[in-house]
PDB file of C-alpha atoms in Angstrom:
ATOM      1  CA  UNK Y   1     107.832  77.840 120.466  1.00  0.00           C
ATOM      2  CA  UNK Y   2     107.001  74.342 119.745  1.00  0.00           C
ATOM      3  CA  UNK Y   3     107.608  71.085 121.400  1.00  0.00           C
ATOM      4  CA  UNK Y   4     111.412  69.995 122.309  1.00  0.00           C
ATOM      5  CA  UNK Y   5     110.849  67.435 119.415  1.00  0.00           C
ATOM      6  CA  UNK Y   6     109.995  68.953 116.342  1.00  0.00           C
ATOM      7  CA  UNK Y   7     109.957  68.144 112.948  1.00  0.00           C
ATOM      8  CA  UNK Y   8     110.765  71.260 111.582  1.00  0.00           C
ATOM      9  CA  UNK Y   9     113.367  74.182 112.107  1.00  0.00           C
ATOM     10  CA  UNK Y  10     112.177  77.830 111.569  1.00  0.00           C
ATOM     11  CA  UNK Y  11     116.038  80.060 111.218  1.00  0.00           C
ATOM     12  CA  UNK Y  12     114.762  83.572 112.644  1.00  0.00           C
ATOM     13  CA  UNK Y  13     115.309  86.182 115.262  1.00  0.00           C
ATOM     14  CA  UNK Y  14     112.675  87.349 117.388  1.00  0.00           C
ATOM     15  CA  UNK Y  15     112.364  91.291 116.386  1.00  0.00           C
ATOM     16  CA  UNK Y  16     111.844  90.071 112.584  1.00  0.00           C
ATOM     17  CA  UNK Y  17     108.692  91.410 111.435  1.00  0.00           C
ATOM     18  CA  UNK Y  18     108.724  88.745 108.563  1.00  0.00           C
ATOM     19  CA  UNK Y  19     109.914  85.753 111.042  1.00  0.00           C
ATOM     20  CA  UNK Y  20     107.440  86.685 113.184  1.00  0.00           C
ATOM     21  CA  UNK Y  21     104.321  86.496 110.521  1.00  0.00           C
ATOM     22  CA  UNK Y  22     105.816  82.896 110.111  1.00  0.00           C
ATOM     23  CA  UNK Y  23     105.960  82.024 113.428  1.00  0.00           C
ATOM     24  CA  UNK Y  24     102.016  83.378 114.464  1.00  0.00           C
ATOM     25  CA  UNK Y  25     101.586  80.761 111.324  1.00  0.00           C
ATOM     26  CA  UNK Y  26     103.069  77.713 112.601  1.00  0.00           C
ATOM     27  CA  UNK Y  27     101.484  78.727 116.405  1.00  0.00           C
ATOM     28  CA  UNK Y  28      98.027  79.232 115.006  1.00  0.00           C
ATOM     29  CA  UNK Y  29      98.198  75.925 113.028  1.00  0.00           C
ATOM     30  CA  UNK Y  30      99.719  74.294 116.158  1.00  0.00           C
ATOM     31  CA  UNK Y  31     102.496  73.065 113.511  1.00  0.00           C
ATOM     32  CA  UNK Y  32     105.663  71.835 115.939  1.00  0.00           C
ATOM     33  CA  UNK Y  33     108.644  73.382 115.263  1.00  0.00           C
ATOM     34  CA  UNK Y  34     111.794  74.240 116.786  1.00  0.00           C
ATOM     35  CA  UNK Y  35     113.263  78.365 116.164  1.00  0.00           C
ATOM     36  CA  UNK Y  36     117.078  78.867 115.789  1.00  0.00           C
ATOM     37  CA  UNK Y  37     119.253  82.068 115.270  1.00  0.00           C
ATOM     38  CA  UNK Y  38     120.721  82.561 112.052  1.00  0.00           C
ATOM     39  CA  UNK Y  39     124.226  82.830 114.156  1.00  0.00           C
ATOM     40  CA  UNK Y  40     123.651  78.875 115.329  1.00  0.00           C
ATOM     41  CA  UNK Y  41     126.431  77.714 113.246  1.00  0.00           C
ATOM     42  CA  UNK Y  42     123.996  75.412 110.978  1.00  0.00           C
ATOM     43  CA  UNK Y  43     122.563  78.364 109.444  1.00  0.00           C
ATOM     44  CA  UNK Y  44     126.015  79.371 108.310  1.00  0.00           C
ATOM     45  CA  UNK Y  45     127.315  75.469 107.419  1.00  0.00           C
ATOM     46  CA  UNK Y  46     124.459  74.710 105.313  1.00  0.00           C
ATOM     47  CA  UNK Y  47     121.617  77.131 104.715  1.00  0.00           C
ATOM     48  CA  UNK Y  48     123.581  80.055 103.501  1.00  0.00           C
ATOM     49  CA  UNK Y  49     125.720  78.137 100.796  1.00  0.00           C
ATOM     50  CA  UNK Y  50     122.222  76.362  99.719  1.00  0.00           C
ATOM     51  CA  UNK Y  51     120.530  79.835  99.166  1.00  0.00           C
ATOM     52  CA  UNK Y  52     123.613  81.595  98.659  1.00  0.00           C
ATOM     53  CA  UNK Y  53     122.881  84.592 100.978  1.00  0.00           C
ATOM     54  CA  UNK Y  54     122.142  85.002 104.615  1.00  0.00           C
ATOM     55  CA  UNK Y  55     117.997  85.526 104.941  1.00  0.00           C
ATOM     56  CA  UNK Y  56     115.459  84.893 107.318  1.00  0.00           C
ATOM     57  CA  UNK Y  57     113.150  83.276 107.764  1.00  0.00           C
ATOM     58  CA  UNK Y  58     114.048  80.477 106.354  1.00  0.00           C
ATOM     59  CA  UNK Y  59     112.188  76.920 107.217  1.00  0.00           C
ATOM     60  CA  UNK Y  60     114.169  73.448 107.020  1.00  0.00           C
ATOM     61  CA  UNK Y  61     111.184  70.637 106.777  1.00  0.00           C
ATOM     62  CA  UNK Y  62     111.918  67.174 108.538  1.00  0.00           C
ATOM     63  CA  UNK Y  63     113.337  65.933 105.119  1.00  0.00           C
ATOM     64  CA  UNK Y  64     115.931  68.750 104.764  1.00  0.00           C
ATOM     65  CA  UNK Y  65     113.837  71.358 102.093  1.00  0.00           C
ATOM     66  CA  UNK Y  66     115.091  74.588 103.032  1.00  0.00           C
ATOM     67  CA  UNK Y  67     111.973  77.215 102.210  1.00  0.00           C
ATOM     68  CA  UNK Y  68     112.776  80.873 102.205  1.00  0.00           C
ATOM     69  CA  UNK Y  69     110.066  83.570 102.668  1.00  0.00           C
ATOM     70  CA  UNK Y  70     107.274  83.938 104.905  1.00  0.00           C
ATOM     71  CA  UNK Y  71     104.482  83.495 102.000  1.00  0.00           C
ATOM     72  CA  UNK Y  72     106.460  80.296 100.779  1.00  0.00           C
ATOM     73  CA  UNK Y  73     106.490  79.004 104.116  1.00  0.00           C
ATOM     74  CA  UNK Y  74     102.931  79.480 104.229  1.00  0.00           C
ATOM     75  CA  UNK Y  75     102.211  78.406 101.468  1.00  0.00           C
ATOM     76  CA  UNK Y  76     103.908  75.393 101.955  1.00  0.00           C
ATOM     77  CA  UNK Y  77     101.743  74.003 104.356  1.00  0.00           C
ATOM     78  CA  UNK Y  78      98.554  75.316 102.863  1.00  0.00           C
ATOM     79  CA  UNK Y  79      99.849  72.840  99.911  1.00  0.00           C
ATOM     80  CA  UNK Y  80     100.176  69.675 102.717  1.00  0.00           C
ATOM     81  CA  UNK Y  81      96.983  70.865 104.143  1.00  0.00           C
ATOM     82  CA  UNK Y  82      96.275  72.595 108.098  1.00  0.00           C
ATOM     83  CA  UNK Y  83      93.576  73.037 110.331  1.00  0.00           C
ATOM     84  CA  UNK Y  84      92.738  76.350 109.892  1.00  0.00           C
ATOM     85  CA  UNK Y  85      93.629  77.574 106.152  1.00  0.00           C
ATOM     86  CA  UNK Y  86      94.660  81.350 105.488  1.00  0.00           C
ATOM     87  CA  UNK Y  87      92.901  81.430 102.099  1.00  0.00           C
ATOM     88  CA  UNK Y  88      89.144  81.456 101.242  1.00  0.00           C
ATOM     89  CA  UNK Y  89      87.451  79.035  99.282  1.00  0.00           C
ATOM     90  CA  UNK Y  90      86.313  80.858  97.055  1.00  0.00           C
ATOM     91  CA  UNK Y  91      88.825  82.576  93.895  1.00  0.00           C
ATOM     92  CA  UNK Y  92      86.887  86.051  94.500  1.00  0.00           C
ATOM     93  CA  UNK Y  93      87.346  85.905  98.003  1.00  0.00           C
ATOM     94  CA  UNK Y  94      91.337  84.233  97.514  1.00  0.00           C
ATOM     95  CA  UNK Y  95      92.017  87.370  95.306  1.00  0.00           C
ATOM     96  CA  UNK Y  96      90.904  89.816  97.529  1.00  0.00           C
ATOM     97  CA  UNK Y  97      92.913  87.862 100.568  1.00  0.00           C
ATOM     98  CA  UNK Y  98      96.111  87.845  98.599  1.00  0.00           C
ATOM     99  CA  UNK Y  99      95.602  91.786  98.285  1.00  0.00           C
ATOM    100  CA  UNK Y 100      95.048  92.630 101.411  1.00  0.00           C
ATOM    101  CA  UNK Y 101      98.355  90.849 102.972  1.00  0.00           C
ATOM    102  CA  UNK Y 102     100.367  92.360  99.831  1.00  0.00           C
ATOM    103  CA  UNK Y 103      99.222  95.651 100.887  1.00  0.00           C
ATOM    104  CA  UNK Y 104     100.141  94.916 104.327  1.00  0.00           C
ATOM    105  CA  UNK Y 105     103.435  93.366 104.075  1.00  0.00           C
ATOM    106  CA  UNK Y 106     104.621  95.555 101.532  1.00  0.00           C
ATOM    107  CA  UNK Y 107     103.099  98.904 101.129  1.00  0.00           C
ATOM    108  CA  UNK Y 108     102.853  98.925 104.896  1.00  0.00           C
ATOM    109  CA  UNK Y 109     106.075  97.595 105.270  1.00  0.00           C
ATOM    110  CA  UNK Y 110     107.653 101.789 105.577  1.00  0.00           C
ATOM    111  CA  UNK Y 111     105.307 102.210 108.126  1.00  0.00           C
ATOM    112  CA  UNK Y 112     105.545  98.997 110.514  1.00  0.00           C
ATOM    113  CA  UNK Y 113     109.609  99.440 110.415  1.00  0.00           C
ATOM    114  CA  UNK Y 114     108.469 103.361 111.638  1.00  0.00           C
ATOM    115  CA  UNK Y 115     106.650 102.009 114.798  1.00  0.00           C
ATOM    116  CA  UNK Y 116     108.591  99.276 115.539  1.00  0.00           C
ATOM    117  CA  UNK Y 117     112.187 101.157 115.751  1.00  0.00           C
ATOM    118  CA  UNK Y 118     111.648 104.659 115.623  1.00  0.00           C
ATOM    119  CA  UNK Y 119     110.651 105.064 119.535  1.00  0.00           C
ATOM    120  CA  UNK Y 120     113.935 104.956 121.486  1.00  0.00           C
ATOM    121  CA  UNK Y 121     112.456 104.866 124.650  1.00  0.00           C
ATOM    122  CA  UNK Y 122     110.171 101.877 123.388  1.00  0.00           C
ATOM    123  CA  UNK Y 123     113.073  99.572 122.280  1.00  0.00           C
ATOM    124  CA  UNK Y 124     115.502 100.031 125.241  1.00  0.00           C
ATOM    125  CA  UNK Y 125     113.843  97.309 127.224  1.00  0.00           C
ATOM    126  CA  UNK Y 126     113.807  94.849 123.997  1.00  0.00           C
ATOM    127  CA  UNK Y 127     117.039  95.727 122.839  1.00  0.00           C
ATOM    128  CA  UNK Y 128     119.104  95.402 126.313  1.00  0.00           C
ATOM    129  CA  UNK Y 129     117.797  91.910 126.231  1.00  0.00           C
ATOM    130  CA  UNK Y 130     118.398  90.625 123.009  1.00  0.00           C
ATOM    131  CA  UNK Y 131     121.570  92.475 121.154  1.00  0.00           C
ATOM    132  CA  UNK Y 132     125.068  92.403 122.696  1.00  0.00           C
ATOM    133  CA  UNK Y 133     125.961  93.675 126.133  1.00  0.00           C
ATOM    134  CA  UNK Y 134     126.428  97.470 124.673  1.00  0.00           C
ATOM    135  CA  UNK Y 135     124.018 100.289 125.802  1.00  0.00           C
ATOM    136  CA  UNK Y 136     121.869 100.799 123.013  1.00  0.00           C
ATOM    137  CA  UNK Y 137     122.372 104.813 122.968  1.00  0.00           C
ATOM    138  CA  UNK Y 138     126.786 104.248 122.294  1.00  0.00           C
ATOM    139  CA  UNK Y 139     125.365 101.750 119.654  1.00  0.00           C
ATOM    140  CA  UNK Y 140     123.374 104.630 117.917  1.00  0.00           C
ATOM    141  CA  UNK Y 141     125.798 106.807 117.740  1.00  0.00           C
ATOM    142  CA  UNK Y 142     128.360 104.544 116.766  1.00  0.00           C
ATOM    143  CA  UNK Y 143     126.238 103.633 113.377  1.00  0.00           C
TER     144      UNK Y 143
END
């Protein structure tokens, strides 16, 4: 999760699909960064009013640039330049990149929320560990 001092501050919660992408990013680019829940009062002081909605993930750089959205994170720091970029080289090759993670953030997006929350017995073990002390079966039926 990055070192304990780190120049930047990824808001995000663990089970977000689109925090996550962001996260694998910053890992794989060994980019140091620090991850806070969007209930750490911060988030609610001064990153809501600045977007003007609650979102994640959002990314606060060292000099206090809040960037919301896992492709504007990315991009980002393709812009300030990494190890190990994401996009090609070449603008046939950058296309075809840029259309493959469209179609698998967004037209796949139906089907990763279907296998990440439609298995009850598969989220039990996640979900007693990181929601609120309330068995997760009273909380379905309460919804």
């Amino acid at each position: 999760m990055g070192s304990a001092r780190a120049d930047y501050i990824l808001y995000g919660l663990p089970h977000s699909l689109y925090t996550g992408k962001a996260r694998c990013y910053l890992r794989n680019q060994g980019i140091s960064y620090l991850e806070r829940p969007p209930s750490e009062p911060r988030f609610a002081e001064r990153i809501v009013p600045q977007l003007g909605r609650s979102i994640i993930p959002v990314l606060e750089t060292p000099d206090g640039e809040l960037i919301q959205d896992t492709i504007d994170i990315i991009d980002y720091f393709e812009r300030l330049g990494v190890p190990y970029p994401v996009y090609p080289g070449t603008p046939l090759q950058r296309i075809v990149a840029i259309i493959i993670e469209y179609y698998g953030s967004q037209a796949m997006l139906k089907h990763a929320m279907h296998y990440r929350w439609s298995y009850l017995e598969q989220q039990e073990a996640f979900c007693g560990t990181r929601l609120p002390a309330v068995p997760m079966r009273r909380r379905l039926r309460s919804s």
